[in-house]
Tab-separated table of C-alpha atoms in Angstrom:
chain	number	residue	atom	x	y	z
C	101	MET	CA	-109.386	4.201	35.608
C	102	THR	CA	-106.032	3.548	37.344
C	103	GLN	CA	-102.627	3.989	35.141
C	104	THR	CA	-100.061	1.028	35.643
C	105	GLN	CA	-97.111	2.213	36.528
C	106	SER	CA	-94.622	1.362	33.569
C	107	ALA	CA	-90.890	-0.114	34.560
C	108	PRO	CA	-87.916	2.819	33.275
C	109	PRO	CA	-86.630	2.170	30.582
C	110	ALA	CA	-83.537	-0.166	30.755
C	111	THR	CA	-80.173	1.891	30.321
C	112	TRP	CA	-76.477	0.640	29.304
C	113	SER	CA	-73.587	0.885	31.184
C	114	PRO	CA	-70.331	0.249	30.011
C	115	ALA	CA	-68.390	-3.326	31.244
C	116	PRO	CA	-65.902	-1.922	33.315
C	117	PRO	CA	-62.287	-1.960	31.582
C	118	PRO	CA	-59.472	-4.551	32.796
C	119	ASP	CA	-57.872	-4.530	35.345
C	120	THR	CA	-54.897	-3.391	34.168
C	121	ALA	CA	-55.846	-0.962	32.083
C	122	GLN	CA	-56.808	0.989	35.483
C	123	GLN	CA	-52.995	0.205	36.829
C	124	PRO	CA	-50.988	2.803	37.021
C	125	PRO	CA	-47.484	3.326	35.039
C	126	ALA	CA	-45.662	2.432	38.330
C	127	THR	CA	-47.678	-0.953	38.775
C	128	ARG	CA	-47.087	-1.679	35.126
C	129	THR	CA	-43.331	-1.198	35.013
C	130	ALA	CA	-43.316	-3.336	37.876
C	131	ASN	CA	-45.357	-6.533	36.512
C	132	ALA	CA	-43.086	-6.451	33.059
C	133	ARG	CA	-39.927	-6.375	35.063
C	134	GLY	CA	-41.727	-9.333	37.685
C	135	ALA	CA	-42.220	-10.756	33.967
C	136	VAL	CA	-38.538	-10.836	32.562
C	137	ALA	CA	-37.709	-11.706	36.227
C	138	GLN	CA	-39.754	-14.925	35.849
C	139	TRP	CA	-38.576	-15.609	32.128
C	140	PHE	CA	-34.525	-15.680	34.077
C	141	ASP	CA	-36.018	-17.478	37.195
C	142	GLY	CA	-34.252	-20.369	38.237
C	143	THR	CA	-33.187	-23.247	35.878
C	144	PRO	CA	-34.640	-22.777	32.949
C	145	GLY	CA	-33.800	-18.433	33.417
C	146	ARG	CA	-30.332	-19.342	33.496
C	147	MET	CA	-30.229	-21.697	30.634
C	148	ARG	CA	-32.398	-18.235	28.806
C	149	ALA	CA	-29.295	-16.641	30.031
C	150	PHE	CA	-26.650	-18.415	28.742
C	151	LEU	CA	-27.835	-18.926	25.845
C	152	ILE	CA	-28.514	-15.771	24.612
C	153	VAL	CA	-24.853	-14.860	25.707
C	154	ALA	CA	-23.455	-17.417	23.641
C	155	ALA	CA	-25.960	-17.111	20.829
C	156	ALA	CA	-25.042	-12.928	20.682
C	157	MET	CA	-21.963	-13.921	21.006
C	158	SER	CA	-21.171	-16.331	17.974
C	159	VAL	CA	-22.313	-13.500	16.277
C	160	VAL	CA	-19.771	-11.255	17.133
C	161	PHE	CA	-17.210	-13.937	16.695
C	162	GLY	CA	-18.442	-13.674	12.688
C	163	VAL	CA	-18.878	-10.399	12.122
C	164	ALA	CA	-14.788	-9.984	14.285
C	165	ALA	CA	-14.067	-13.329	11.497
C	166	SER	CA	-15.626	-10.639	8.523
C	167	GLN	CA	-14.018	-7.759	9.986
C	168	GLY	CA	-10.642	-9.244	10.614
C	169	PHE	CA	-10.289	-10.879	6.704
C	170	GLY	CA	-12.150	-8.018	5.228
C	171	GLN	CA	-9.229	-5.744	7.183
C	172	ALA	CA	-6.269	-7.801	6.265
C	173	GLU	CA	-7.443	-8.194	2.365
C	174	GLY	CA	-7.583	-4.793	2.326
C	175	ALA	CA	-4.692	-4.272	3.390
C	176	LEU	CA	-3.088	-6.462	0.902
C	177	ASP	CA	-4.430	-4.538	-2.260
C	178	ARG	CA	-3.884	-1.011	-1.283
C	179	ALA	CA	-0.243	-1.881	-0.465
C	180	GLN	CA	-0.049	-3.297	-3.759
C	181	ALA	CA	-1.845	-0.791	-5.822
C	182	ASN	CA	0.637	1.818	-3.480
C	183	ALA	CA	3.398	-0.028	-4.370
C	184	ALA	CA	2.664	0.202	-8.381
C	185	GLN	CA	1.647	3.976	-7.553
C	186	LEU	CA	5.270	4.555	-5.598
C	187	VAL	CA	6.467	2.257	-8.906
C	188	ARG	CA	5.187	4.509	-10.957
C	189	ILE	CA	6.395	8.066	-9.425
C	190	GLN	CA	9.715	6.616	-9.110
C	191	ALA	CA	9.990	5.791	-13.093
C	192	ILE	CA	8.337	10.291	-13.676
C	193	HIS	CA	11.099	10.477	-11.781
C	194	THR	CA	13.699	8.137	-13.723
C	195	ASN	CA	12.777	9.374	-16.967
C	196	LEU	CA	13.402	13.192	-15.948
C	197	VAL	CA	17.140	13.005	-14.939
C	198	SER	CA	17.240	11.036	-17.773
C	199	ALA	CA	15.594	12.952	-20.491
C	200	ASN	CA	17.933	15.870	-18.561
C	201	ALA	CA	21.151	13.327	-18.887
C	202	ASP	CA	20.428	13.186	-22.919
C	203	ALA	CA	19.959	16.922	-22.879
C	204	THR	CA	22.838	17.915	-20.961
C	205	ASN	CA	25.396	15.357	-22.836
C	206	ALA	CA	23.652	15.995	-26.480
C	207	PHE	CA	24.549	19.521	-25.922
C	208	LEU	CA	28.653	18.739	-25.202
C	209	VAL	CA	28.417	17.510	-29.697
C	210	GLY	CA	27.054	21.120	-30.718
C	211	GLY	CA	25.561	21.561	-33.049
C	212	LEU	CA	23.153	18.557	-33.916
C	213	GLU	CA	22.837	16.170	-31.601
C	214	PRO	CA	22.551	12.469	-32.453
C	215	PRO	CA	20.086	11.413	-33.423
C	216	GLN	CA	19.382	7.817	-30.766
C	217	GLN	CA	20.206	10.594	-28.108
C	218	ARG	CA	16.740	12.848	-28.905
C	219	ALA	CA	15.128	10.628	-29.390
C	220	HIS	CA	16.033	9.364	-26.640
C	221	PHE	CA	15.118	13.216	-24.480
C	222	VAL	CA	11.410	13.045	-26.110
C	223	ASN	CA	10.555	9.156	-25.172
C	224	SER	CA	12.178	9.421	-21.500
C	225	MET	CA	9.552	13.547	-21.511
C	226	ALA	CA	6.435	11.328	-23.663
C	227	ALA	CA	6.769	8.758	-20.507
C	228	ALA	CA	6.807	11.157	-17.861
C	229	ALA	CA	3.995	12.986	-19.532
C	230	GLY	CA	1.980	9.426	-19.508
C	231	LEU	CA	3.566	7.673	-16.375
C	232	ILE	CA	1.919	11.414	-15.013
C	233	ALA	CA	-1.396	10.690	-16.021
C	234	ASP	CA	-1.613	7.237	-15.159
C	235	ALA	CA	-0.637	8.096	-11.527
C	236	ALA	CA	-3.438	11.191	-11.505
C	237	ALA	CA	-5.852	8.618	-12.394
C	238	ALA	CA	-4.251	5.537	-10.234
C	239	GLN	CA	-4.423	7.737	-7.127
C	240	PRO	CA	-6.055	11.093	-7.046
C	241	ALA	CA	-4.718	12.442	-3.562
C	242	ASP	CA	-1.395	12.838	-5.727
C	243	ARG	CA	-3.298	15.051	-8.396
C	244	ASP	CA	-3.368	18.593	-7.275
C	245	VAL	CA	1.005	17.996	-6.988
C	246	LEU	CA	0.959	15.825	-10.290
C	247	GLY	CA	-1.152	18.714	-11.514
C	248	ALA	CA	1.623	21.990	-10.119
C	249	LEU	CA	4.562	19.051	-12.100
C	250	ASN	CA	3.380	18.678	-15.301
C	251	LYS	CA	3.508	22.724	-14.702
C	252	THR	CA	7.238	23.203	-14.192
C	253	LEU	CA	7.489	20.216	-16.735
C	254	ILE	CA	6.588	23.084	-19.582
C	255	THR	CA	8.472	25.614	-18.170
C	256	TYR	CA	11.409	22.940	-18.343
C	257	GLU	CA	11.169	21.547	-21.747
C	258	GLY	CA	10.612	25.365	-22.973
C	259	LEU	CA	14.439	26.180	-21.308
C	260	ILE	CA	15.464	23.525	-23.371
C	261	GLU	CA	14.386	23.796	-26.936
C	262	GLN	CA	16.107	27.654	-26.528
C	263	ALA	CA	19.312	25.954	-25.303
C	264	ARG	CA	18.949	23.988	-28.486
C	265	ALA	CA	18.719	26.509	-30.682
C	266	ASN	CA	20.900	28.207	-29.574
C	267	ASN	CA	23.725	25.840	-28.962
C	268	ARG	CA	22.675	24.924	-33.155
C	269	GLN	CA	24.090	28.293	-33.994
C	270	GLY	CA	27.456	27.914	-30.979
C	271	LEU	CA	25.584	30.845	-29.595
C	272	PRO	CA	27.296	30.849	-25.332
C	273	ILE	CA	23.725	31.783	-23.985
C	274	GLY	CA	22.543	27.843	-25.160
C	275	SER	CA	24.244	26.928	-21.712
C	276	GLN	CA	23.208	29.547	-19.345
C	277	TYR	CA	19.348	28.322	-20.895
C	278	LEU	CA	20.734	24.646	-19.948
C	279	LYS	CA	21.779	25.806	-16.515
C	280	ASP	CA	18.266	27.897	-16.575
C	281	ALA	CA	16.591	24.608	-17.104
C	282	ASN	CA	18.778	22.393	-15.405
C	283	SER	CA	17.792	24.495	-11.455
C	284	VAL	CA	13.713	24.549	-13.004
C	285	LEU	CA	14.471	20.416	-12.571
C	286	GLN	CA	16.037	20.337	-9.812
C	287	ASP	CA	14.399	23.481	-7.568
C	288	ASP	CA	10.577	22.902	-8.810
C	289	SER	CA	9.826	19.875	-10.997
C	290	LEU	CA	12.107	17.083	-8.457
C	291	PRO	CA	10.780	18.287	-4.808
C	292	LEU	CA	7.550	17.935	-6.261
C	293	VAL	CA	8.647	14.366	-7.097
C	294	LYS	CA	9.788	12.904	-4.022
C	295	ALA	CA	7.136	14.609	-2.333
C	296	LEU	CA	5.467	12.517	-3.794
C	297	VAL	CA	7.633	9.454	-3.610
C	298	GLU	CA	7.725	9.971	0.135
C	299	ALA	CA	4.175	10.194	0.285
C	300	ASN	CA	2.983	6.840	-1.391
C	301	GLU	CA	5.905	5.451	0.757
C	302	LYS	CA	4.044	6.225	4.132
C	303	ARG	CA	1.356	4.513	2.052
C	304	VAL	CA	2.969	1.662	1.731
C	305	ASP	CA	4.240	1.269	5.199
C	306	THR	CA	1.149	1.587	6.637
C	307	GLU	CA	-0.617	-0.991	4.043
C	308	PHE	CA	2.303	-3.386	5.300
C	309	ASP	CA	1.200	-2.516	8.878
C	310	GLY	CA	-2.342	-3.059	8.334
C	311	ILE	CA	-2.692	-6.736	7.469
C	312	SER	CA	-1.570	-8.277	10.686
C	313	ARG	CA	-3.795	-6.421	12.959
C	314	GLY	CA	-6.753	-8.489	11.024
C	315	THR	CA	-5.344	-11.140	12.728
C	316	ILE	CA	-6.640	-9.174	15.910
C	317	TRP	CA	-9.730	-9.478	15.080
C	318	VAL	CA	-9.885	-13.369	13.817
C	319	VAL	CA	-8.177	-14.632	17.351
C	320	ALA	CA	-9.275	-12.048	20.054
C	321	GLY	CA	-12.855	-12.991	18.546
C	322	GLY	CA	-12.333	-17.104	18.476
C	323	LEU	CA	-10.321	-16.702	21.870
C	324	LEU	CA	-13.483	-15.186	23.655
C	325	SER	CA	-16.171	-16.968	21.842
C	326	LEU	CA	-14.460	-19.804	23.203
C	327	VAL	CA	-14.422	-19.471	26.895
C	328	ILE	CA	-17.984	-18.334	27.025
C	329	PHE	CA	-18.895	-21.844	24.801
C	330	ALA	CA	-16.698	-23.412	27.990
C	331	VAL	CA	-18.204	-21.451	30.447
C	332	THR	CA	-21.935	-22.388	29.307
C	333	LEU	CA	-21.007	-25.855	28.806
C	334	ARG	CA	-19.789	-26.077	31.928
C	335	TRP	CA	-22.503	-25.028	33.899
C	336	LEU	CA	-24.763	-27.157	31.721
C	337	ALA	CA	-22.572	-30.486	32.131
C	338	ARG	CA	-23.084	-29.392	36.276
C	339	ARG	CA	-26.619	-28.589	36.546
C	340	THR	CA	-28.380	-31.405	33.834
C	341	HIS	CA	-25.540	-34.243	35.536
C	342	ARG	CA	-24.993	-34.515	31.515
C	343	TYR	CA	-21.604	-34.645	30.170
C	344	LEU	CA	-21.311	-33.001	26.750
C	345	ASN	CA	-24.640	-31.372	24.613
C	346	VAL	CA	-24.055	-32.577	21.018
C	347	PRO	CA	-25.215	-29.127	19.807
C	348	ILE	CA	-23.639	-26.946	21.389
C	349	ALA	CA	-20.053	-28.777	21.335
C	350	ALA	CA	-20.670	-28.532	17.770
C	351	GLY	CA	-21.054	-24.705	17.516
C	352	ALA	CA	-17.852	-24.393	19.703
C	353	ALA	CA	-15.497	-26.319	17.416
C	354	LEU	CA	-17.364	-24.419	14.206
C	355	VAL	CA	-15.634	-21.211	16.131
C	356	LEU	CA	-12.625	-23.706	17.249
C	357	LEU	CA	-12.193	-24.462	13.901
C	358	THR	CA	-12.810	-21.543	12.472
C	359	THR	CA	-9.981	-19.104	14.467
C	360	VAL	CA	-7.275	-21.860	13.725
C	361	VAL	CA	-8.136	-21.994	9.911
C	362	GLY	CA	-8.116	-18.259	9.497
C	363	GLY	CA	-5.430	-17.464	12.184
C	364	ILE	CA	-2.727	-19.659	10.283
C	365	ALA	CA	-4.083	-17.731	7.522
C	366	LEU	CA	-3.929	-14.161	8.080
C	367	ALA	CA	-0.403	-14.885	10.184
C	368	SER	CA	0.911	-17.019	6.731
C	369	ALA	CA	-0.004	-13.687	4.485
C	370	SER	CA	0.704	-11.513	7.072
C	371	GLY	CA	4.264	-13.464	7.489
C	372	ALA	CA	4.786	-13.326	3.120
C	373	ALA	CA	3.584	-9.855	2.717
C	374	LYS	CA	6.622	-9.257	5.487
C	375	ASP	CA	9.287	-11.525	3.751
C	376	THR	CA	7.917	-9.017	0.632
C	377	ARG	CA	8.385	-5.985	2.130
C	378	ASN	CA	11.382	-6.369	3.838
C	379	SER	CA	13.140	-8.251	0.345
C	380	GLU	CA	12.034	-7.206	-3.272
C	381	TYR	CA	10.213	-4.435	-1.968
C	382	GLU	CA	13.189	-3.048	-0.285
C	383	ARG	CA	15.388	-4.844	-3.638
C	384	THR	CA	13.237	-2.284	-5.859
C	385	LEU	CA	13.349	1.137	-3.932
C	386	ALA	CA	17.131	0.912	-4.334
C	387	LEU	CA	16.679	0.068	-7.469
C	388	SER	CA	15.015	2.355	-8.217
C	389	ARG	CA	16.822	5.575	-5.792
C	390	ALA	CA	20.052	4.085	-8.110
C	391	ARG	CA	19.467	4.576	-11.037
C	392	ILE	CA	17.846	8.108	-10.065
C	393	ALA	CA	21.002	8.860	-8.646
C	394	ALA	CA	22.757	7.497	-11.645
C	395	TYR	CA	21.040	9.518	-14.505
C	396	ASP	CA	21.792	12.763	-12.169
C	397	ALA	CA	25.836	11.636	-12.419
C	398	ARG	CA	25.692	11.625	-15.282
C	399	SER	CA	24.298	14.910	-16.036
C	400	ASN	CA	26.401	16.196	-14.125
C	401	GLU	CA	29.513	14.545	-16.088
C	402	SER	CA	28.245	16.446	-18.227
C	403	LEU	CA	27.017	19.915	-16.642
C	404	THR	CA	31.402	20.084	-15.663
C	405	LEU	CA	32.268	19.919	-18.757
C	406	ILE	CA	30.061	22.404	-20.196
C	407	ALA	CA	31.180	24.647	-16.914
C	408	ARG	CA	34.768	24.825	-18.733
C	409	GLY	CA	36.573	24.771	-15.694
C	410	SER	CA	34.281	25.945	-13.607
C	411	GLY	CA	32.246	23.527	-13.084
C	412	GLU	CA	32.896	22.825	-9.535
C	413	GLU	CA	29.906	22.400	-7.877
C	414	PHE	CA	28.408	20.437	-10.116
C	415	ASP	CA	31.404	18.080	-9.689
C	416	LYS	CA	30.494	17.591	-6.424
C	417	ALA	CA	26.838	17.050	-7.704
C	418	TYR	CA	28.410	14.613	-9.292
C	419	THR	CA	30.472	12.758	-6.233
C	420	ALA	CA	27.311	13.059	-3.859
C	421	ALA	CA	25.156	11.127	-6.597
C	422	ALA	CA	27.726	8.975	-7.569
C	423	ALA	CA	27.942	7.789	-3.547
C	424	GLN	CA	23.933	7.322	-3.240
C	425	VAL	CA	24.699	5.129	-6.105
C	426	ASN	CA	27.193	2.747	-3.735
C	427	GLU	CA	25.251	3.088	-1.144
C	428	GLN	CA	22.134	2.164	-2.671
C	429	LEU	CA	24.120	-1.065	-4.489
C	430	GLY	CA	25.179	-2.102	-1.342
C	431	LYS	CA	21.791	-3.186	0.016
C	432	LEU	CA	21.208	-5.537	-3.396
C	433	GLY	CA	22.190	-8.597	-3.215
C	434	SER	CA	24.848	-11.007	-4.363
C	435	GLN	CA	22.376	-11.322	-7.892
C	436	ASP	CA	22.682	-7.889	-8.675
C	437	SER	CA	27.047	-8.222	-8.994
C	438	ALA	CA	26.375	-7.264	-12.312
C	439	LEU	CA	24.722	-4.516	-11.683
C	440	ALA	CA	27.816	-3.118	-8.986
C	441	THR	CA	30.525	-4.221	-11.803
C	442	ALA	CA	28.428	-2.110	-14.671
C	443	TRP	CA	28.261	1.229	-12.437
C	444	ARG	CA	32.110	0.837	-11.282
C	445	GLN	CA	32.610	0.335	-15.355
C	446	TYR	CA	31.249	3.752	-15.722
C	447	GLN	CA	33.033	5.441	-12.695
C	448	ALA	CA	36.036	4.241	-14.615
C	449	GLU	CA	34.894	5.807	-17.646
C	450	HIS	CA	34.201	9.023	-15.244
C	451	ALA	CA	37.342	9.285	-13.618
C	452	LYS	CA	39.342	9.345	-17.028
C	453	VAL	CA	36.783	12.243	-18.528
C	454	ARG	CA	37.680	14.067	-15.381
C	455	LYS	CA	41.611	13.516	-15.240
C	456	ASP	CA	41.213	14.396	-19.243
C	457	ASP	CA	39.695	17.982	-18.246
C	458	THR	CA	41.389	18.793	-15.131
C	459	ASP	CA	45.178	18.194	-17.738
C	460	GLY	CA	43.336	20.402	-19.622
C	461	LYS	CA	42.651	18.179	-22.279
C	462	TRP	CA	39.044	19.677	-22.659
C	463	ASP	CA	38.485	18.061	-25.899
C	464	ASP	CA	39.445	14.447	-24.957
C	465	ALA	CA	36.974	14.602	-22.057
C	466	VAL	CA	34.010	15.654	-24.481
C	467	ASN	CA	34.858	13.094	-27.067
C	468	ARG	CA	34.667	10.354	-24.033
C	469	ALA	CA	31.881	12.175	-22.576
C	470	VAL	CA	29.394	11.550	-25.436
C	471	GLY	CA	31.664	8.856	-27.374
C	472	LYS	CA	33.169	9.555	-29.725
C	473	THR	CA	36.093	7.539	-29.003
C	474	ASP	CA	37.604	4.030	-30.950
C	475	GLU	CA	37.265	2.304	-26.794
C	476	ASP	CA	34.547	0.309	-26.642
C	477	THR	CA	34.560	1.141	-22.971
C	478	ASN	CA	34.250	5.048	-23.430
C	479	SER	CA	31.459	6.672	-21.027
C	480	VAL	CA	28.419	6.345	-23.296
C	481	ASN	CA	28.587	2.828	-23.807
C	482	THR	CA	29.504	1.678	-19.559
C	483	PHE	CA	26.393	4.153	-18.174
C	484	ASN	CA	24.179	2.464	-20.924
C	485	ALA	CA	25.406	-1.046	-19.698
C	486	PHE	CA	24.098	0.133	-16.284
C	487	ASP	CA	21.358	1.254	-17.278
C	488	LYS	CA	19.911	-1.339	-19.564
C	489	THR	CA	21.158	-3.638	-16.632
C	490	SER	CA	19.410	-1.499	-13.674
C	491	ASP	CA	16.317	-1.380	-15.655
C	492	GLN	CA	15.637	-5.207	-16.230
C	493	HIS	CA	16.561	-5.737	-12.699
C	494	LEU	CA	13.983	-2.771	-11.783
C	495	GLN	CA	11.446	-4.407	-13.844
C	496	ASN	CA	12.144	-7.786	-12.088
C	497	ALA	CA	11.802	-6.744	-8.786
C	498	SER	CA	8.760	-5.001	-8.714
C	499	THR	CA	7.210	-7.464	-10.595
C	500	ALA	CA	7.352	-10.020	-7.674
C	501	VAL	CA	6.016	-7.750	-5.320
C	502	GLN	CA	2.996	-7.461	-7.827
C	503	SER	CA	3.117	-11.261	-7.826
C	504	LYS	CA	4.287	-12.020	-4.116
C	505	LEU	CA	0.662	-9.439	-2.973
C	506	THR	CA	-1.317	-11.394	-5.286
C	507	ASP	CA	-0.243	-14.135	-4.234
C	508	ALA	CA	-0.558	-13.837	-0.791
C	509	ARG	CA	-4.070	-12.508	-1.278
C	510	ASP	CA	-5.285	-15.185	-3.260
C	511	GLY	CA	-4.319	-17.523	-0.709
C	512	LEU	CA	-6.534	-16.190	2.067
C	513	PRO	CA	-9.500	-18.614	2.813
C	514	PRO	CA	-13.112	-17.088	1.934
C	515	ILE	CA	-14.224	-16.259	5.662
C	516	GLY	CA	-14.048	-12.382	4.622
C	517	TRP	CA	-17.819	-12.781	3.549
C	518	LEU	CA	-18.555	-17.311	5.087
C	519	GLY	CA	-17.512	-15.337	8.838
C	520	ILE	CA	-21.180	-14.614	9.571
C	521	PRO	CA	-22.473	-17.047	7.904
C	522	ILE	CA	-19.956	-19.526	10.629
C	523	GLY	CA	-21.147	-17.215	13.255
C	524	ILE	CA	-25.012	-17.275	12.605
C	525	ALA	CA	-24.676	-21.502	12.563
C	526	ALA	CA	-22.487	-21.466	15.404
C	527	ALA	CA	-25.822	-19.638	17.704
C	528	LEU	CA	-28.846	-21.553	15.957
C	529	LEU	CA	-26.185	-24.905	17.287
C	530	VAL	CA	-26.817	-23.335	20.597
C	531	ALA	CA	-30.205	-22.389	20.441
C	532	TRP	CA	-30.387	-25.841	19.702
C	533	GLY	CA	-29.466	-27.348	22.033
C	534	MET	CA	-30.000	-25.230	24.687
C	535	SER	CA	-33.665	-25.810	24.012
C	536	GLN	CA	-32.764	-29.968	24.159
C	537	ARG	CA	-32.833	-28.969	28.255
C	538	LEU	CA	-34.914	-26.500	28.437
C	539	GLU	CA	-37.913	-28.778	26.635
C	540	GLU	CA	-37.149	-31.360	30.044
C	541	TYR	CA	-38.550	-28.284	32.445
C	542	ARG	CA	-42.280	-28.082	30.668
């Protein structure tokens, strides 16, 4: 019996992998580069390159416009907030020197001070404390210095109360407590306030300078984008022999319009802020400094009399403070002529006080300094007239600063949040226009 040999069982062999899987990495990279080069090859490839560059530049312009307006609006907001903080700090300074002027002048009366003057002292210290709390909440960077200021004021008020208690009893040591209180205010408290004023003045100056930088973002981004659009349209016209690609030209017009409107709006806002800085803001600073120096002069007038013939140091301090008032009032325009007149009237009364004192009429000098004369134009009345007038002028100037900066910010078009959508719209117009030409090569 013969056996037939059966065929061997069929075996399955896997299909060979695609050629690319067997290619070495260097070959695959070369192929990829070749594909990319082919995509940018020839006239269609160059069209794709122009499309990418012009569309990308459109988006970059949108971001630059948004950044420029955001920076200008932020600088206006911060300038407004820092200017308000500066006025707040100067109001603290004014209230402190005003309270000190009340305390020193009331000391001349002897015994119980006039209730109205005492109430003014208490109200000034309370106002200073409230403003310190407001200032700490408004600007965290000032909190540490404001906290240190609060501590010095506790010491100052304690010394004032000791001076009052001793003065009521007719004890001479009361004048020493008053001098110590004045030293604490002048040497410990006011240097802290002046440091705060300088810090906030620098902040305001920095923000005013930053407003104009927003214009650079918009104009530089717009001009660079328009150059890219011009090159793209020129190359496209020469290559396709068509004078105008409407969608791309519309994208260029959108960028041009945004640049012109945005640039003019930002330049106008920057100009308005600069005018405010050179007028109402400078006027606010001058009025604040004049009021602070005037109260300082008033305190030194009283301290000179309290020293009874040995107050040369305080008299020199009065002269220096009065010169500072004159300097600051000299910076104001004719609209503040009534204020200058009020200050001259007080200075004339001060000259009478000093004449009585140097002529040996100390009681007459004190009566004139504390307002115990039959004349309407004594030292108290003339200083109160200056105080009232300068306070009103300061409020008007400070309100004008806030109002003008608000108007400058509110007058800006909404390009801050429309900038990126405008850039994307310009990029889509570029893609639309270029795709029309690319279709002709398929």
